[in-house]
Amino acid sequence: MITQKEINDILNDKSPESVEALANAARKITEQYFGRTISLYTPLYLSNYCSSKCTYCGFNSHNRISRIKLNSDQMHQEMSHIANTGIENILLLTGESYQATPLSYLKEAITIAKQYFPSISLEIHPLETAEYQDLYCAGADGITVYQETYDKIRYSQVHISGKKSDYAYRLSTPQRIAEAGIRQISLGILLGLGDVKYDLCSLYAHLKKMESAFPGIEYSLSFPRLRKIKGQDFAVCDIDDITFIKIICLTRTLFPRVGINLSTREKPLLRDHAISLGITRMSAGSATCVGGYHLLTAENQDPQFDVEDSRSVGEIVNMLKSKNYDPVMTDWRRIENIPA
């Protein structure tokens, strides 16, 4: 397995020759295993209620923002709007509040989403294995959970209170997801929150451990860069574009078959460039506040983070086609058990 020193040497070598060599290797591997395809998805924020105090997040429980939770009628309106763009992969997100978004609420959201989308993933507060099994039975296909940083000291500094402050419980979440039978798990770190080489090395080791213990699961990785958000003066450790691209390329060379996600936190030019260097899945037409697609009003314009790429789904599709890439709206449809 790659060491922290090796990661550090690769990321610090900014010579054009080294960058080009890494990019070429990543491009070749990506086309070998994934072809010229990019899967598209859209995130839908169901609620911004949160009971955890995380210093870097716009949904921080101590942040004075309007707290909103979609009801069933509003879910239908938002999902219908997204489905009309052609998107068939939906990512449902909430803040970290077990009280505001209990299991029953999540199951209701999945049940409604099944009417519009063949593939449903969630990015929510960590649950127990039995609860993940309930979500799977309701229709969930994938779960995203970021450790944020693997540095225990740094983790405790930025996760002040609430359930998310429990480092060990969050770290063990992917195992509980896998034990529940969920077919797709996305892991990730928040670049700029902790030491990059340590977090990358730890993330790679975590993925290796999961692949060894649960080889039948489809894994993907995400590396969102930390952005400034409303209501906080958090010191952001800047990760420049070249370093970010090298992280994507390095990951692809180490994990040829693993999916790599890219969100609208990144600017259009960088996203367009990254699709040939290891990215397999990207968000499109994203809104990062509750009710951001159809129900947006002056009272609910407090996003979790600012969107840098505001292009519509259609514009992203056209961009991909112009680069001879096939946009994939879904590659998964669950077949429910049919009685004999």
Tab-separated table of C-alpha atoms in Angstrom:
chain	number	residue	atom	x	y	z
A	1	MET	CA	0.000	0.000	0.000
A	2	ILE	CA	1.220	3.516	-0.758
A	3	THR	CA	2.832	5.411	2.141
A	4	GLN	CA	2.336	8.971	3.339
A	5	LYS	CA	5.825	9.852	2.138
A	6	GLU	CA	5.110	8.520	-1.343
A	7	ILE	CA	1.856	10.481	-1.480
A	8	ASN	CA	3.685	13.588	-0.300
A	9	ASP	CA	6.403	13.170	-2.941
A	10	ILE	CA	3.842	12.732	-5.725
A	11	LEU	CA	1.710	15.705	-4.692
A	12	ASN	CA	4.702	17.996	-4.179
A	13	ASP	CA	6.266	17.202	-7.549
A	14	LYS	CA	4.686	19.940	-9.693
A	15	SER	CA	6.955	19.437	-12.698
A	16	PRO	CA	4.997	19.349	-15.968
A	17	GLU	CA	6.544	15.990	-16.831
A	18	SER	CA	5.355	14.280	-13.639
A	19	VAL	CA	1.871	15.769	-13.860
A	20	GLU	CA	1.501	14.699	-17.484
A	21	ALA	CA	2.772	11.185	-16.807
A	22	LEU	CA	0.308	10.701	-13.945
A	23	ALA	CA	-2.544	12.159	-16.002
A	24	ASN	CA	-1.805	9.900	-18.963
A	25	ALA	CA	-1.732	6.817	-16.750
A	26	ALA	CA	-5.037	7.768	-15.112
A	27	ARG	CA	-6.662	8.502	-18.471
A	28	LYS	CA	-5.620	5.147	-19.899
A	29	ILE	CA	-6.830	3.179	-16.872
A	30	THR	CA	-10.148	5.013	-16.734
A	31	GLU	CA	-10.962	4.331	-20.376
A	32	GLN	CA	-9.875	0.704	-19.977
A	33	TYR	CA	-12.315	0.030	-17.123
A	34	PHE	CA	-15.090	2.587	-17.657
A	35	GLY	CA	-14.903	3.561	-21.306
A	36	ARG	CA	-15.911	7.092	-22.264
A	37	THR	CA	-18.901	7.338	-19.955
A	38	ILE	CA	-19.866	9.627	-17.081
A	39	SER	CA	-22.776	8.835	-14.786
A	40	LEU	CA	-24.872	11.821	-13.742
A	41	TYR	CA	-26.847	12.398	-10.566
A	42	THR	CA	-28.579	15.261	-8.795
A	43	PRO	CA	-28.593	15.876	-5.023
A	44	LEU	CA	-31.844	16.718	-3.236
A	45	TYR	CA	-31.631	18.225	0.234
A	46	LEU	CA	-34.613	17.064	2.284
A	47	SER	CA	-33.777	18.882	5.516
A	48	ASN	CA	-31.147	21.170	7.013
A	49	TYR	CA	-31.974	20.445	10.653
A	50	CYS	CA	-28.841	19.370	12.500
A	51	SER	CA	-27.968	18.479	16.086
A	52	SER	CA	-24.187	18.432	15.611
A	53	LYS	CA	-21.795	21.357	15.872
A	54	CYS	CA	-19.284	21.017	13.044
A	55	THR	CA	-17.296	24.208	12.627
A	56	TYR	CA	-16.929	23.984	8.840
A	57	CYS	CA	-20.546	23.222	7.839
A	58	GLY	CA	-23.354	25.552	6.820
A	59	PHE	CA	-25.913	23.329	8.571
A	60	ASN	CA	-24.036	23.577	11.905
A	61	SER	CA	-26.578	23.382	14.748
A	62	HIS	CA	-25.234	26.661	16.173
A	63	ASN	CA	-25.504	28.491	12.852
A	64	ARG	CA	-28.436	30.899	12.702
A	65	ILE	CA	-30.156	29.848	9.495
A	66	SER	CA	-33.738	29.074	8.548
A	67	ARG	CA	-34.391	25.415	9.355
A	68	ILE	CA	-36.576	23.631	6.820
A	69	LYS	CA	-37.765	20.076	6.201
A	70	LEU	CA	-39.666	18.988	3.115
A	71	ASN	CA	-43.048	17.377	3.623
A	72	SER	CA	-44.341	14.655	1.310
A	73	ASP	CA	-46.068	17.059	-1.085
A	74	GLN	CA	-42.914	19.160	-1.358
A	75	MET	CA	-40.836	16.034	-1.980
A	76	HIS	CA	-43.094	15.180	-4.899
A	77	GLN	CA	-42.702	18.673	-6.350
A	78	GLU	CA	-38.918	18.719	-6.020
A	79	MET	CA	-38.470	15.181	-7.343
A	80	SER	CA	-40.809	15.750	-10.262
A	81	HIS	CA	-38.821	18.839	-11.225
A	82	ILE	CA	-35.526	16.921	-11.096
A	83	ALA	CA	-36.916	13.926	-12.987
A	84	ASN	CA	-38.105	16.230	-15.769
A	85	THR	CA	-34.471	17.174	-16.452
A	86	GLY	CA	-33.761	13.563	-17.450
A	87	ILE	CA	-31.895	12.624	-14.275
A	88	GLU	CA	-32.519	9.067	-13.045
A	89	ASN	CA	-29.988	8.890	-10.190
A	90	ILE	CA	-31.015	10.831	-7.085
A	91	LEU	CA	-28.961	11.494	-3.943
A	92	LEU	CA	-31.137	12.349	-0.929
A	93	LEU	CA	-29.403	14.398	1.780
A	94	THR	CA	-30.245	15.621	5.267
A	95	GLY	CA	-28.532	17.347	8.141
A	96	GLU	CA	-27.386	15.228	11.077
A	97	SER	CA	-30.592	15.249	13.109
A	98	TYR	CA	-32.076	11.949	14.230
A	99	GLN	CA	-35.057	13.820	15.678
A	100	ALA	CA	-35.990	15.877	12.602
A	101	THR	CA	-35.295	13.136	10.061
A	102	PRO	CA	-35.964	9.787	11.770
A	103	LEU	CA	-35.976	6.450	10.000
A	104	SER	CA	-39.683	6.735	9.208
A	105	TYR	CA	-39.105	10.040	7.410
A	106	LEU	CA	-36.226	8.617	5.379
A	107	LYS	CA	-38.287	5.588	4.355
A	108	GLU	CA	-41.111	7.880	3.264
A	109	ALA	CA	-38.675	9.900	1.142
A	110	ILE	CA	-37.362	6.727	-0.506
A	111	THR	CA	-40.888	5.492	-1.207
A	112	ILE	CA	-41.709	8.764	-2.943
A	113	ALA	CA	-38.387	8.825	-4.816
A	114	LYS	CA	-39.084	5.354	-6.249
A	115	GLN	CA	-41.933	6.902	-8.225
A	116	TYR	CA	-39.451	9.093	-10.101
A	117	PHE	CA	-36.007	7.472	-10.058
A	118	PRO	CA	-34.702	3.918	-10.626
A	119	SER	CA	-31.598	4.511	-8.481
A	120	ILE	CA	-31.727	6.100	-5.018
A	121	SER	CA	-28.794	6.912	-2.737
A	122	LEU	CA	-28.675	8.714	0.585
A	123	GLU	CA	-26.208	10.921	2.441
A	124	ILE	CA	-27.559	11.066	5.982
A	125	HIS	CA	-26.591	10.692	9.632
A	126	PRO	CA	-25.048	7.280	10.485
A	127	LEU	CA	-27.455	4.513	11.460
A	128	GLU	CA	-27.418	1.023	12.915
A	129	THR	CA	-27.212	-2.050	10.670
A	130	ALA	CA	-30.895	-2.932	11.129
A	131	GLU	CA	-31.884	0.608	10.170
A	132	TYR	CA	-29.813	0.438	6.996
A	133	GLN	CA	-31.545	-2.853	6.233
A	134	ASP	CA	-34.878	-1.051	6.523
A	135	LEU	CA	-33.688	1.595	4.060
A	136	TYR	CA	-32.503	-1.100	1.669
A	137	CYS	CA	-35.865	-2.848	1.830
A	138	ALA	CA	-37.573	0.501	1.226
A	139	GLY	CA	-35.584	0.926	-2.003
A	140	ALA	CA	-32.211	2.529	-1.211
A	141	ASP	CA	-29.322	1.379	-3.405
A	142	GLY	CA	-26.393	3.408	-2.087
A	143	ILE	CA	-25.134	5.280	0.968
A	144	THR	CA	-22.552	8.061	1.083
A	145	VAL	CA	-20.652	8.691	4.312
A	146	TYR	CA	-17.579	10.896	4.671
A	147	GLN	CA	-15.181	10.463	7.548
A	148	GLU	CA	-14.230	14.087	6.770
A	149	THR	CA	-10.765	13.621	8.313
A	150	TYR	CA	-9.081	10.509	9.702
A	151	ASP	CA	-6.929	12.547	12.097
A	152	LYS	CA	-8.570	11.916	15.490
A	153	ILE	CA	-7.214	15.095	17.048
A	154	ARG	CA	-8.273	17.268	14.135
A	155	TYR	CA	-11.633	15.482	14.027
A	156	SER	CA	-12.334	16.383	17.658
A	157	GLN	CA	-11.340	20.009	17.022
A	158	VAL	CA	-13.893	20.531	14.247
A	159	HIS	CA	-16.704	18.258	15.485
A	160	ILE	CA	-17.490	19.942	18.769
A	161	SER	CA	-20.706	18.280	19.875
A	162	GLY	CA	-23.541	16.045	18.752
A	163	LYS	CA	-23.503	12.488	17.441
A	164	LYS	CA	-21.048	13.356	14.692
A	165	SER	CA	-18.403	14.071	17.323
A	166	ASP	CA	-18.173	10.292	17.890
A	167	TYR	CA	-15.181	9.467	15.668
A	168	ALA	CA	-15.288	5.697	16.183
A	169	TYR	CA	-19.007	5.384	15.464
A	170	ARG	CA	-18.660	7.268	12.208
A	171	LEU	CA	-15.576	5.272	11.204
A	172	SER	CA	-17.461	1.995	11.633
A	173	THR	CA	-20.458	3.192	9.605
A	174	PRO	CA	-19.363	1.734	6.231
A	175	GLN	CA	-19.115	-1.706	7.832
A	176	ARG	CA	-22.684	-1.443	9.136
A	177	ILE	CA	-23.867	-0.324	5.693
A	178	ALA	CA	-22.171	-3.306	4.063
A	179	GLU	CA	-23.583	-5.731	6.619
A	180	ALA	CA	-27.057	-4.415	5.786
A	181	GLY	CA	-26.710	-5.463	2.146
A	182	ILE	CA	-26.510	-2.007	0.558
A	183	ARG	CA	-24.935	-2.495	-2.872
A	184	GLN	CA	-23.062	0.807	-3.242
A	185	ILE	CA	-20.975	2.690	-0.667
A	186	SER	CA	-19.252	6.017	-1.224
A	187	LEU	CA	-16.441	7.052	1.127
A	188	GLY	CA	-14.668	10.373	1.270
A	189	ILE	CA	-12.636	13.055	2.963
A	190	LEU	CA	-13.042	16.814	3.033
A	191	LEU	CA	-9.853	18.123	1.462
A	192	GLY	CA	-8.375	20.993	3.447
A	193	LEU	CA	-9.822	19.915	6.784
A	194	GLY	CA	-6.816	17.845	7.857
A	195	ASP	CA	-3.377	16.895	6.582
A	196	VAL	CA	-3.939	15.812	2.986
A	197	LYS	CA	-1.336	13.059	2.779
A	198	TYR	CA	-2.463	11.523	6.081
A	199	ASP	CA	-6.130	11.643	5.143
A	200	LEU	CA	-5.519	10.192	1.687
A	201	CYS	CA	-3.365	7.378	3.036
A	202	SER	CA	-5.998	6.593	5.682
A	203	LEU	CA	-8.853	6.726	3.176
A	204	TYR	CA	-7.022	4.342	0.854
A	205	ALA	CA	-6.392	1.958	3.761
A	206	HIS	CA	-10.049	2.156	4.806
A	207	LEU	CA	-11.167	1.348	1.269
A	208	LYS	CA	-8.738	-1.582	1.046
A	209	LYS	CA	-10.081	-2.956	4.320
A	210	MET	CA	-13.676	-2.652	3.102
A	211	GLU	CA	-12.883	-4.269	-0.250
A	212	SER	CA	-11.239	-7.191	1.526
A	213	ALA	CA	-14.092	-7.709	3.985
A	214	PHE	CA	-16.972	-6.987	1.572
A	215	PRO	CA	-15.730	-7.644	-1.983
A	216	GLY	CA	-19.169	-7.744	-3.602
A	217	ILE	CA	-19.968	-4.085	-2.977
A	218	GLU	CA	-19.536	-1.267	-5.490
A	219	TYR	CA	-17.308	1.406	-3.949
A	220	SER	CA	-16.685	5.003	-4.915
A	221	LEU	CA	-14.617	7.840	-3.471
A	222	SER	CA	-15.138	11.586	-3.183
A	223	PHE	CA	-12.686	14.400	-2.448
A	224	PRO	CA	-14.710	17.607	-2.046
A	225	ARG	CA	-12.580	20.635	-1.306
A	226	LEU	CA	-13.479	22.606	1.803
A	227	ARG	CA	-15.256	25.859	0.940
A	228	LYS	CA	-16.095	28.855	3.077
A	229	ILE	CA	-19.715	28.892	4.209
A	230	LYS	CA	-22.156	31.329	5.739
A	231	GLY	CA	-21.842	31.997	9.463
A	232	GLN	CA	-18.279	30.905	10.119
A	233	ASP	CA	-14.712	32.171	9.887
A	234	PHE	CA	-13.205	28.724	9.525
A	235	ALA	CA	-9.610	28.760	8.277
A	236	VAL	CA	-9.556	26.865	4.994
A	237	CYS	CA	-6.379	25.009	4.037
A	238	ASP	CA	-6.273	25.684	0.328
A	239	ILE	CA	-5.785	22.739	-2.030
A	240	ASP	CA	-4.736	24.130	-5.395
A	241	ASP	CA	-6.104	22.837	-8.686
A	242	ILE	CA	-2.978	20.921	-9.701
A	243	THR	CA	-2.848	19.103	-6.366
A	244	PHE	CA	-6.551	18.324	-6.626
A	245	ILE	CA	-6.173	16.884	-10.130
A	246	LYS	CA	-3.183	14.830	-9.011
A	247	ILE	CA	-5.238	13.378	-6.151
A	248	ILE	CA	-7.862	12.241	-8.663
A	249	CYS	CA	-5.221	10.757	-10.969
A	250	LEU	CA	-3.311	9.059	-8.157
A	251	THR	CA	-6.501	7.504	-6.846
A	252	ARG	CA	-7.366	6.157	-10.261
A	253	THR	CA	-3.945	4.527	-10.717
A	254	LEU	CA	-4.194	2.867	-7.290
A	255	PHE	CA	-7.841	1.777	-7.621
A	256	PRO	CA	-8.635	1.071	-11.293
A	257	ARG	CA	-12.186	-0.173	-10.696
A	258	VAL	CA	-13.362	2.264	-8.028
A	259	GLY	CA	-15.788	5.042	-8.919
A	260	ILE	CA	-14.669	8.633	-8.371
A	261	ASN	CA	-17.269	11.353	-7.816
A	262	LEU	CA	-16.994	15.067	-8.594
A	263	SER	CA	-19.473	17.612	-7.254
A	264	THR	CA	-20.479	21.123	-8.265
A	265	ARG	CA	-18.172	22.508	-5.573
A	266	GLU	CA	-15.666	22.684	-8.436
A	267	LYS	CA	-15.621	25.253	-11.228
A	268	PRO	CA	-16.858	24.292	-14.728
A	269	LEU	CA	-13.426	24.423	-16.383
A	270	LEU	CA	-11.872	22.070	-13.850
A	271	ARG	CA	-14.816	19.664	-14.018
A	272	ASP	CA	-14.653	19.587	-17.797
A	273	HIS	CA	-10.938	18.810	-17.650
A	274	ALA	CA	-11.249	16.168	-14.915
A	275	ILE	CA	-13.671	13.889	-16.753
A	276	SER	CA	-10.864	12.297	-18.742
A	277	LEU	CA	-8.570	11.849	-15.736
A	278	GLY	CA	-10.440	9.413	-13.529
A	279	ILE	CA	-13.880	10.828	-12.811
A	280	THR	CA	-16.744	8.390	-13.362
A	281	ARG	CA	-19.672	10.201	-11.754
A	282	MET	CA	-20.601	13.861	-11.443
A	283	SER	CA	-23.497	15.921	-10.161
A	284	ALA	CA	-25.460	18.169	-12.489
A	285	GLY	CA	-27.983	20.955	-12.061
A	286	SER	CA	-27.321	20.974	-8.317
A	287	ALA	CA	-28.918	23.026	-5.561
A	288	THR	CA	-27.445	22.758	-2.061
A	289	CYS	CA	-30.304	24.221	-0.028
A	290	VAL	CA	-33.606	22.650	0.953
A	291	GLY	CA	-36.291	23.259	-1.661
A	292	GLY	CA	-33.711	24.589	-4.082
A	293	TYR	CA	-35.252	23.300	-7.313
A	294	HIS	CA	-38.924	24.198	-7.298
A	295	LEU	CA	-39.843	25.574	-3.883
A	296	LEU	CA	-37.047	28.102	-3.370
A	297	THR	CA	-38.140	31.267	-1.540
A	298	ALA	CA	-36.318	34.054	0.198
A	299	GLU	CA	-36.480	32.183	3.513
A	300	ASN	CA	-34.572	29.075	2.477
A	301	GLN	CA	-31.511	30.306	0.692
A	302	ASP	CA	-28.977	28.995	3.207
A	303	PRO	CA	-26.950	26.343	1.341
A	304	GLN	CA	-24.654	23.779	2.879
A	305	PHE	CA	-21.978	25.104	0.526
A	306	ASP	CA	-21.865	27.380	-2.512
A	307	VAL	CA	-22.242	25.815	-5.944
A	308	GLU	CA	-19.407	26.708	-8.344
A	309	ASP	CA	-20.813	24.940	-11.413
A	310	SER	CA	-24.380	26.133	-11.939
A	311	ARG	CA	-24.888	24.555	-15.366
A	312	SER	CA	-28.130	22.715	-16.003
A	313	VAL	CA	-28.363	18.992	-16.629
A	314	GLY	CA	-28.833	19.706	-20.328
A	315	GLU	CA	-25.703	21.845	-20.457
A	316	ILE	CA	-23.650	19.136	-18.730
A	317	VAL	CA	-25.009	16.526	-21.154
A	318	ASN	CA	-24.060	18.711	-24.123
A	319	MET	CA	-20.584	19.296	-22.707
A	320	LEU	CA	-20.003	15.558	-22.310
A	321	LYS	CA	-21.213	14.813	-25.818
A	322	SER	CA	-18.953	17.527	-27.236
A	323	LYS	CA	-16.015	15.643	-25.706
A	324	ASN	CA	-17.257	12.319	-27.118
A	325	TYR	CA	-18.384	11.049	-23.729
A	326	ASP	CA	-21.665	9.257	-23.161
A	327	PRO	CA	-23.749	10.700	-20.303
A	328	VAL	CA	-25.273	7.828	-18.319
A	329	MET	CA	-28.504	8.711	-16.548
A	330	THR	CA	-28.692	5.359	-14.765
A	331	ASP	CA	-26.926	2.010	-14.889
A	332	TRP	CA	-29.084	0.321	-12.263
A	333	ARG	CA	-32.733	-0.682	-11.987
A	334	ARG	CA	-33.867	-2.767	-9.046
A	335	ILE	CA	-36.031	-5.744	-9.971
A	336	GLU	CA	-38.479	-6.401	-7.175
A	337	ASN	CA	-39.246	-10.025	-6.316
A	338	ILE	CA	-42.090	-11.266	-8.495
A	339	PRO	CA	-44.368	-13.957	-6.988
A	340	ALA	CA	-44.342	-17.252	-8.896
